[in-house]
XYZ file of C-alpha atoms in Angstrom:
607
model
C 57.877 103.584 80.676
C 60.125 105.979 78.739
C 63.767 104.871 78.413
C 67.168 106.585 78.198
C 70.499 104.755 77.916
C 73.644 106.703 78.861
C 77.316 105.968 79.500
C 79.465 107.914 81.943
C 82.920 108.714 80.501
C 85.817 110.002 82.590
C 89.555 109.714 83.090
C 90.830 107.540 85.959
C 90.059 109.251 89.310
C 87.913 112.099 87.937
C 84.974 111.023 90.141
C 82.825 108.895 87.840
C 81.854 106.119 90.265
C 81.313 108.648 93.097
C 78.866 110.555 90.862
C 76.925 107.325 90.176
C 76.610 106.845 93.983
C 75.000 110.299 94.237
C 72.649 109.607 91.271
C 71.465 106.374 92.935
C 70.774 108.160 96.231
C 68.997 111.217 94.833
C 66.771 109.275 92.427
C 65.426 107.160 95.289
C 66.877 103.931 93.830
C 68.569 103.334 97.185
C 66.130 103.612 100.087
C 66.926 105.891 103.037
C 67.548 102.995 105.444
C 69.556 100.976 102.885
C 73.310 101.167 103.410
C 75.166 102.185 100.241
C 78.841 101.247 100.158
C 81.173 104.006 98.982
C 81.806 103.690 95.213
C 79.080 101.046 95.069
C 79.740 100.092 91.456
C 83.394 99.202 92.160
C 82.421 95.660 93.073
C 85.804 94.099 92.387
C 88.393 94.068 95.243
C 91.130 95.405 92.971
C 88.866 98.236 91.780
C 88.281 99.426 95.345
C 92.007 99.204 96.203
C 93.282 101.017 93.119
C 90.366 103.398 92.644
C 89.959 102.453 88.968
C 87.076 100.912 87.056
C 88.229 97.678 85.408
C 84.920 96.034 84.447
C 81.970 97.873 82.947
C 78.830 97.746 85.050
C 75.232 98.788 84.503
C 72.643 100.227 86.870
C 69.396 102.124 86.426
C 67.444 104.924 88.103
C 63.915 106.271 87.613
C 63.453 110.060 87.244
C 60.129 111.693 86.401
C 58.627 108.369 85.191
C 61.585 107.718 82.854
C 64.008 104.839 83.420
C 67.632 105.886 82.860
C 70.026 102.975 82.303
C 73.546 104.098 83.333
C 76.673 102.234 82.215
C 79.934 102.910 84.072
C 82.782 102.604 81.547
C 86.413 101.787 82.379
C 88.560 104.941 82.162
C 91.870 103.220 81.437
C 92.850 102.476 77.817
C 94.178 99.036 78.854
C 90.554 98.010 79.448
C 89.378 99.540 76.169
C 88.071 96.178 74.961
C 85.103 96.902 77.238
C 84.649 100.508 76.128
C 84.107 99.949 72.417
C 81.279 97.494 72.937
C 79.526 99.497 75.660
C 79.180 102.645 73.569
C 77.083 100.705 71.068
C 74.522 100.028 73.842
C 73.830 103.669 74.705
C 72.315 106.731 73.002
C 74.088 109.425 74.981
C 77.071 110.039 77.232
C 77.993 112.250 80.166
C 81.632 113.324 79.884
C 82.962 114.014 83.383
C 86.048 116.277 83.450
C 88.104 117.352 86.467
C 87.851 121.159 86.939
C 91.622 121.435 87.499
C 93.168 118.678 85.367
C 90.960 119.079 82.293
C 90.585 116.394 79.594
C 93.276 113.693 79.917
C 94.495 110.959 77.502
C 92.097 108.252 78.748
C 89.211 110.726 78.310
C 90.411 111.323 74.766
C 90.432 107.563 74.086
C 86.804 106.985 75.169
C 85.470 110.299 73.777
C 87.026 109.487 70.387
C 85.124 106.173 70.355
C 81.886 107.900 71.496
C 82.002 110.592 68.798
C 82.756 107.948 66.185
C 79.527 106.063 66.967
C 77.559 109.359 66.763
C 76.838 110.108 70.443
C 76.240 113.730 71.493
C 77.929 114.081 74.906
C 76.892 116.244 77.845
C 79.969 117.830 79.497
C 79.963 117.904 83.325
C 82.856 119.781 84.978
C 83.363 117.927 88.280
C 85.294 118.832 91.479
C 84.454 122.537 90.977
C 85.250 123.100 94.686
C 88.973 122.384 94.165
C 91.142 125.412 95.059
C 92.985 125.133 91.714
C 89.788 124.760 89.616
C 89.870 126.550 86.214
C 86.470 125.741 84.650
C 86.573 128.226 81.713
C 89.967 126.972 80.470
C 88.843 123.352 80.889
C 85.733 123.958 78.728
C 87.967 125.462 75.997
C 90.242 122.409 76.195
C 87.204 120.090 75.848
C 86.038 122.039 72.774
C 89.542 121.796 71.239
C 89.580 118.053 71.990
C 86.190 117.523 70.280
C 87.360 119.523 67.256
C 90.600 117.505 67.053
C 88.528 114.293 67.133
C 86.459 115.412 64.091
C 83.222 116.077 65.992
C 80.344 117.368 63.864
C 78.530 120.680 64.521
C 75.831 119.052 66.692
C 78.462 117.321 68.856
C 80.460 120.569 69.205
C 77.340 122.365 70.489
C 77.455 120.436 73.771
C 75.513 121.426 76.939
C 77.648 122.161 80.032
C 77.041 121.630 83.764
C 79.314 122.415 86.721
C 79.303 120.791 90.145
C 80.670 118.267 92.611
C 79.815 114.558 92.467
C 81.050 114.058 96.025
C 78.735 116.797 97.382
C 75.925 115.676 95.046
C 75.070 118.817 93.036
C 75.227 120.072 89.431
C 74.191 123.472 88.034
C 74.444 125.662 84.920
C 76.816 128.011 86.756
C 80.029 127.142 88.712
C 78.661 129.089 91.714
C 75.470 127.021 91.992
C 72.678 126.915 93.113
C 73.488 123.746 95.077
C 70.024 123.241 96.602
C 68.645 121.420 93.514
C 71.164 118.574 93.902
C 71.576 116.541 90.730
C 68.126 117.416 89.323
C 69.655 119.672 86.576
C 71.733 116.697 85.356
C 68.722 114.320 85.346
C 66.557 116.870 83.492
C 69.308 117.568 80.937
C 69.666 113.833 80.230
C 65.904 113.573 79.560
C 66.021 116.617 77.223
C 69.319 116.000 75.415
C 69.572 112.203 75.086
C 67.147 110.679 72.557
C 65.059 107.609 73.456
C 66.625 104.361 72.153
C 66.155 103.842 68.434
C 64.680 100.401 67.816
C 64.733 98.318 64.648
C 61.907 96.458 62.979
C 61.529 92.674 63.067
C 62.085 89.846 65.558
C 64.356 89.756 68.645
C 68.026 90.744 68.060
C 70.729 91.742 70.567
C 74.558 92.054 70.519
C 76.383 90.517 73.503
C 78.322 93.315 75.226
C 79.407 92.165 78.709
C 80.031 88.531 79.639
C 80.269 87.180 83.176
C 80.024 83.820 84.936
C 77.573 83.072 87.738
C 77.799 80.001 89.998
C 74.037 79.403 89.774
C 72.956 80.731 86.378
C 76.091 79.925 84.330
C 77.031 82.391 81.583
C 75.276 85.761 81.784
C 75.364 88.037 78.720
C 74.403 91.712 78.986
C 73.354 93.754 75.964
C 70.771 96.131 74.529
C 67.817 94.674 72.652
C 67.964 96.174 69.144
C 64.552 94.930 67.930
C 61.641 92.739 68.965
C 60.857 91.432 72.446
C 62.156 88.619 74.658
C 60.454 86.339 77.194
C 61.857 83.634 79.510
C 62.035 80.124 77.915
C 62.079 81.658 74.431
C 64.319 79.827 71.933
C 67.161 81.983 70.581
C 69.959 81.449 68.091
C 73.510 82.792 68.483
C 75.370 84.042 65.370
C 79.086 84.863 65.311
C 80.384 88.045 63.629
C 80.908 86.191 60.337
C 77.332 84.821 60.344
C 78.026 81.219 61.458
C 75.572 79.658 63.945
C 77.303 79.176 67.317
C 74.418 77.525 69.196
C 70.650 77.430 69.657
C 69.114 77.298 73.127
C 66.491 78.602 75.541
C 66.755 81.743 77.664
C 66.333 80.522 81.248
C 66.195 83.983 82.880
C 66.004 87.650 81.878
C 67.521 90.011 84.436
C 67.004 93.806 84.487
C 69.147 96.360 86.338
C 67.142 98.010 89.098
C 69.272 100.263 91.305
C 72.106 98.137 92.672
C 70.310 94.838 92.093
C 69.553 92.634 89.121
C 65.970 91.433 89.220
C 64.296 88.714 87.106
C 61.597 90.125 84.805
C 58.815 88.482 82.737
C 59.706 90.158 79.468
C 61.886 92.828 77.855
C 61.248 95.200 74.954
C 63.507 96.699 72.284
C 65.715 99.486 73.618
C 66.149 98.093 77.137
C 69.491 96.894 78.538
C 69.122 93.408 80.060
C 71.177 90.364 81.037
C 70.181 86.893 79.828
C 71.170 83.451 81.139
C 70.806 79.924 79.790
C 73.208 79.826 76.824
C 76.536 78.020 77.158
C 78.590 79.179 74.129
C 77.423 82.655 73.043
C 79.975 85.334 73.860
C 80.782 89.013 73.482
C 80.192 90.546 69.991
C 77.933 87.599 68.989
C 74.360 88.344 67.880
C 71.604 86.743 70.003
C 68.445 86.558 67.904
C 65.221 84.831 66.964
C 65.808 81.543 65.037
C 64.359 83.178 61.881
C 67.201 85.770 61.699
C 70.086 84.894 59.330
C 72.364 87.973 59.339
C 74.339 89.114 62.420
C 74.313 92.723 63.615
C 77.531 94.659 62.826
C 79.920 94.528 65.803
C 82.600 97.097 66.651
C 86.144 95.981 65.708
C 88.549 95.717 68.630
C 92.023 97.313 68.739
C 94.777 94.666 68.582
C 96.849 93.627 71.642
C 100.151 95.531 71.901
C 101.951 93.701 74.749
C 102.578 89.977 75.285
C 103.950 87.961 78.221
C 104.782 84.323 78.886
C 102.901 82.639 81.741
C 104.866 79.568 82.860
C 104.250 76.762 85.328
C 106.214 77.607 88.481
C 109.207 75.227 88.565
C 111.181 76.841 91.408
C 112.262 74.760 94.456
C 109.544 76.516 96.502
C 106.761 75.663 94.002
C 103.524 74.487 95.614
C 104.395 75.675 99.129
C 102.098 78.731 99.114
C 99.461 78.143 96.416
C 97.199 75.190 95.580
C 96.708 75.826 91.833
C 100.054 75.072 90.239
C 99.587 72.687 87.278
C 99.515 73.726 83.620
C 95.986 72.317 83.243
C 94.382 74.591 85.869
C 96.385 77.628 84.664
C 95.275 76.919 81.076
C 91.600 76.570 82.081
C 91.746 79.836 84.048
C 93.361 81.778 81.179
C 90.867 80.433 78.623
C 88.005 81.366 80.960
C 89.425 84.905 81.234
C 89.799 85.215 77.448
C 86.126 84.255 76.985
C 84.894 87.363 78.754
C 87.751 89.690 77.827
C 88.014 90.090 74.076
C 91.104 92.333 74.380
C 93.081 89.293 75.630
C 94.598 86.654 73.361
C 95.902 83.303 74.703
C 98.267 81.012 72.766
C 99.672 77.674 73.924
C 103.316 76.737 73.351
C 104.210 73.307 71.903
C 105.658 72.225 75.307
C 102.223 72.818 76.952
C 103.876 74.165 80.124
C 103.706 77.847 79.171
C 101.275 80.244 77.482
C 101.637 83.506 75.574
C 99.120 86.039 76.918
C 98.699 89.216 74.838
C 96.773 92.293 75.963
C 96.375 96.049 75.629
C 99.050 97.022 78.152
C 101.066 96.176 81.256
C 98.289 97.264 83.642
C 95.715 94.924 82.111
C 98.088 91.936 82.361
C 99.197 92.901 85.895
C 95.539 93.035 87.017
C 94.980 89.534 85.566
C 98.071 88.182 87.395
C 97.038 89.861 90.671
C 93.522 88.391 90.373
C 94.949 84.903 89.737
C 97.327 85.012 92.706
C 94.419 85.989 94.987
C 92.553 82.935 93.715
C 95.416 80.668 94.878
C 97.416 80.337 91.651
C 101.196 80.001 91.526
C 102.963 80.836 88.275
C 106.063 82.443 86.790
C 105.757 85.320 84.305
C 108.262 86.855 81.906
C 109.024 90.469 81.087
C 106.359 92.113 78.866
C 107.332 92.287 75.173
C 105.660 94.374 72.501
C 103.715 92.780 69.641
C 105.375 93.772 66.347
C 103.715 93.857 62.918
C 105.052 93.572 59.367
C 104.538 96.438 56.917
C 103.537 95.788 53.283
C 107.121 96.456 52.165
C 108.451 93.898 54.690
C 109.652 96.447 57.263
C 109.031 96.026 60.984
C 106.311 98.117 62.690
C 106.040 98.642 66.441
C 103.252 100.097 68.634
C 103.617 103.778 69.538
C 101.779 105.477 72.415
C 100.813 109.064 73.071
C 102.298 109.931 76.482
C 101.188 112.979 78.489
C 103.365 113.857 81.493
C 102.357 116.605 83.949
C 105.448 117.677 85.897
C 106.877 120.548 87.962
C 108.912 122.954 85.795
C 112.173 122.164 87.630
C 111.970 118.474 86.623
C 110.882 118.982 82.980
C 114.489 118.835 81.671
C 115.278 115.382 83.085
C 111.940 114.019 81.777
C 112.663 115.271 78.238
C 116.186 113.777 78.392
C 115.013 110.344 79.619
C 112.164 110.208 77.086
C 114.508 111.073 74.200
C 116.823 108.236 75.326
C 113.772 105.981 74.970
C 113.300 107.130 71.334
C 110.299 109.370 72.107
C 109.410 112.415 69.986
C 108.116 115.522 71.755
C 104.862 116.753 70.211
C 103.874 119.563 72.580
C 105.085 121.481 75.660
C 102.784 123.935 77.428
C 102.235 125.288 80.970
C 99.406 123.548 82.843
C 99.092 126.028 85.752
C 100.695 126.169 89.191
C 104.343 126.132 87.950
C 103.700 122.838 86.177
C 104.215 121.851 82.563
C 102.411 119.364 80.335
C 104.719 117.425 77.998
C 103.231 115.353 75.166
C 105.320 112.664 73.421
C 104.885 109.915 70.854
C 106.937 107.064 72.319
C 107.416 103.385 71.385
C 105.695 101.037 73.859
C 109.030 99.193 74.265
C 110.654 102.293 75.714
C 107.868 102.873 78.246
C 108.098 99.439 79.891
C 109.621 100.125 83.290
C 109.704 103.923 82.974
C 106.954 104.714 85.538
C 109.103 104.013 88.639
C 112.120 105.815 87.114
C 109.934 108.855 86.359
C 108.705 109.038 89.964
C 112.320 108.827 91.234
C 113.517 111.555 88.827
C 110.669 113.931 89.731
C 110.465 113.131 93.472
C 107.024 111.619 93.041
C 105.439 114.770 91.569
C 104.931 113.673 87.935
C 101.707 112.186 86.566
C 102.019 110.053 83.419
C 99.149 108.974 81.175
C 99.478 106.732 78.128
C 97.261 106.001 75.152
C 97.735 103.687 72.160
C 98.421 105.910 69.132
C 99.180 103.498 66.270
C 101.948 101.498 64.597
C 105.128 103.174 63.307
C 108.417 101.974 61.763
C 110.788 100.252 64.219
C 112.926 102.901 65.958
C 116.041 100.808 66.717
C 117.558 99.540 69.966
C 116.611 101.146 73.273
C 118.962 100.839 76.270
C 117.629 98.683 79.113
C 118.415 98.319 82.799
C 121.961 99.392 83.700
C 122.371 97.396 86.944
C 123.121 93.697 87.267
C 121.602 91.542 90.029
C 122.777 89.720 93.149
C 121.882 86.015 92.909
C 121.645 83.543 95.822
C 124.116 80.661 95.376
C 122.467 78.101 97.704
C 119.077 77.344 99.309
C 118.126 78.235 102.880
C 116.900 81.219 104.909
C 118.486 84.650 104.481
C 120.520 85.787 107.512
C 120.573 89.441 108.624
C 124.366 89.400 109.215
C 125.021 88.151 105.655
C 122.685 90.788 104.149
C 124.424 93.486 106.217
C 127.824 92.387 104.860
C 126.486 92.566 101.272
C 125.093 96.102 101.536
C 128.128 97.664 99.858
C 127.393 95.480 96.789
C 123.995 97.130 96.285
C 120.471 97.358 97.787
C 118.626 94.144 98.719
C 115.128 93.143 97.575
C 114.505 90.600 100.386
C 114.156 90.711 104.179
C 116.096 88.551 106.666
C 114.431 85.203 107.356
C 113.049 84.907 103.816
C 113.470 81.489 102.152
C 115.825 81.641 99.170
C 117.007 79.125 96.571
C 119.861 78.888 94.103
C 119.231 81.252 91.191
C 116.842 83.556 93.107
C 117.508 87.310 92.822
C 118.156 88.802 96.276
C 119.483 92.276 95.428
C 120.419 94.891 92.817
C 124.153 94.916 91.991
C 125.813 98.358 92.039
C 127.616 97.413 88.789
C 126.312 96.262 85.409
C 127.241 92.568 85.901
C 125.465 89.769 87.808
C 127.099 88.452 90.992
C 126.435 85.253 92.948
C 126.383 85.846 96.706
C 125.887 83.868 99.917
C 123.011 85.268 101.994
C 123.089 82.357 104.493
C 126.497 83.045 106.092
C 125.987 83.750 109.832
C 128.398 85.414 112.210
C 131.224 83.161 113.436
C 130.744 82.452 117.147
C 133.758 82.141 119.448
C 134.265 81.967 123.199
C 136.161 85.269 123.224
C 133.975 88.157 124.301
C 134.650 91.840 123.651
C 134.448 94.284 126.540
C 131.424 95.965 124.999
C 128.291 94.058 123.966
C 127.816 93.065 120.312
C 126.035 95.774 118.341
C 122.754 94.667 116.794
C 122.919 94.559 112.982
C 121.129 97.579 111.456
C 119.943 96.875 107.907
C 118.937 99.365 105.236
C 115.280 98.619 104.334
C 115.087 96.517 101.136
C 113.688 97.762 97.813
C 110.007 96.716 97.791
C 109.065 95.102 94.486
C 105.377 95.430 93.700
C 104.026 93.247 90.893
C 104.000 96.058 88.291
C 107.457 97.255 89.285
C 108.899 93.727 89.174
C 107.405 93.033 85.718
C 108.899 96.187 84.246
C 112.266 95.855 86.045
C 113.316 92.298 85.080
C 115.340 91.463 81.952
C 114.629 88.859 79.265
C 116.616 86.145 81.120
C 114.672 86.670 84.375
C 111.197 85.774 85.659
C 108.795 86.971 88.343
C 107.537 84.114 90.521
C 104.015 84.983 91.697
C 102.306 83.122 94.563
C 99.369 84.051 96.848
C 101.837 85.194 99.551
C 105.022 86.282 97.750
C 106.471 87.993 94.682
C 109.988 86.673 94.044
C 112.481 87.508 91.309
C 114.571 84.721 89.786
C 116.782 83.855 86.853
C 115.204 81.867 84.002
C 117.919 79.204 84.488
C 118.527 78.530 88.176
C 121.703 76.460 87.671
C 124.803 78.684 87.134
C 126.244 76.320 84.466
C 122.972 76.464 82.461
C 123.027 80.262 82.753
C 126.549 80.397 81.303
C 125.547 78.104 78.415
C 122.508 80.327 77.734
C 124.691 83.487 77.763
C 127.176 81.886 75.349
C 124.429 80.784 72.935
C 122.870 84.289 73.068
C 126.252 85.941 72.435
C 126.849 83.543 69.501
C 123.424 84.345 68.013
C 124.126 88.086 68.317
């Protein structure tokens, strides 16, 4: 059977996974009576909740006697460790662009990687039925983007389709016809994407996606570059530098057929398959015949830019809500995560009770923490810090990101002011239609930590911010942090509504009445810039004297809700977020007030 291997590239929420649903239905890969879950490829709970693709996934459809392997790529730059490897598996790409929003920073990130490896993308303008659609302008923006990314003449001569993934149609014209469904897209893929190029010689394959299975053990997905593979065949695993990692037998070969993975009796060069049976081979390793000595070249991976400390939870409430609390189980879980996610780096501290976890961005680390808490882990995490580098002349370099903010014109001034305070340089300002402006900045990653929630407050929730790693630049000096201090509980117990009501003039609370608190736990945001210890347990004094009228019920202002991402970006260096399966609490690093004072003195002395 003829083969085609394609990746689908799109910005977060431009309709990529919805389009794959429609491709599966119209190709007959999902039978009429078979129930297809919405966004079928978003298999992970967090992916369905947030509407983003975190892990790359493969599927396949058959169209006119040709098998098309489709790989769904993550759209967010924080999960770019996946993207770079996936693009080496495919021979073509469909670039999906929103008809109103146009190409966005995450699109630019993946398209840049795709053009670099020589792919010739097909451009599909999606959501053409939006009332604010502007297809002609969007196509011009895509052309400008390709030109800015050094595309060659063949790549700039890209075919274009218009349509709606949700309604299941694509056509050469924005007006239709709609009756043909997605047939024009299938036919264009067969015409435009070349069959996989295969090498000469014995079996060779680069590991691209790694996952763990309870029954089969480690499963590695990749494209076979040359030769053929059969079950029980002996294979050797070579690392990127050519060292032999292990030699073993392939217990099963799995092929992607619609939504299922099915065991097959053999696979040929050019096909994308998953293999099981090897215990050490990982992503970017070369899986090959024992006679092969040289590994295949693997794509280098961008370095981590943000690091956090993961600590064993030592608060007085430790172990009351989760069952995985010891450093040993946390260490095993982090090392297991790092095996399959090459963008993550784990380092142990000499004390063995904490770990430095470095990744591409806050979102990637927040997703890891959220996944762990759902698995029953309890841990404390520090504020994200950026990973600095040293220049050749000894100077300090810090990561800089390209930030694109779409905002209503009336709020553009406050955005520019706040970004300049965070040492950002404005690169571009242009109207983006509908009384909105698009602002482009180069900003240090340090300055962006915690800015998302402030941006939404400043713009009344109307701004959209997208970030992309740009490179390293000379250190830009100090950036002002949080201006408010915190309210700290001074003794353990359960918070009382009357006490919280009395403290409201000190600042907003972050806890509800009845919540268990302990000494050193953060219960509110102080209206001033200093920290204040408060008593949240003090109930109303009861006496036998009754007023003529009945006592008024206490009416509390709703507390500030701290989501995981917001808490991570809001805390300071001397504070931690305590994460358990049921709660997210904020606390001071040192719970005892005397230890806190000693820490402050030592920090002031060092400064």
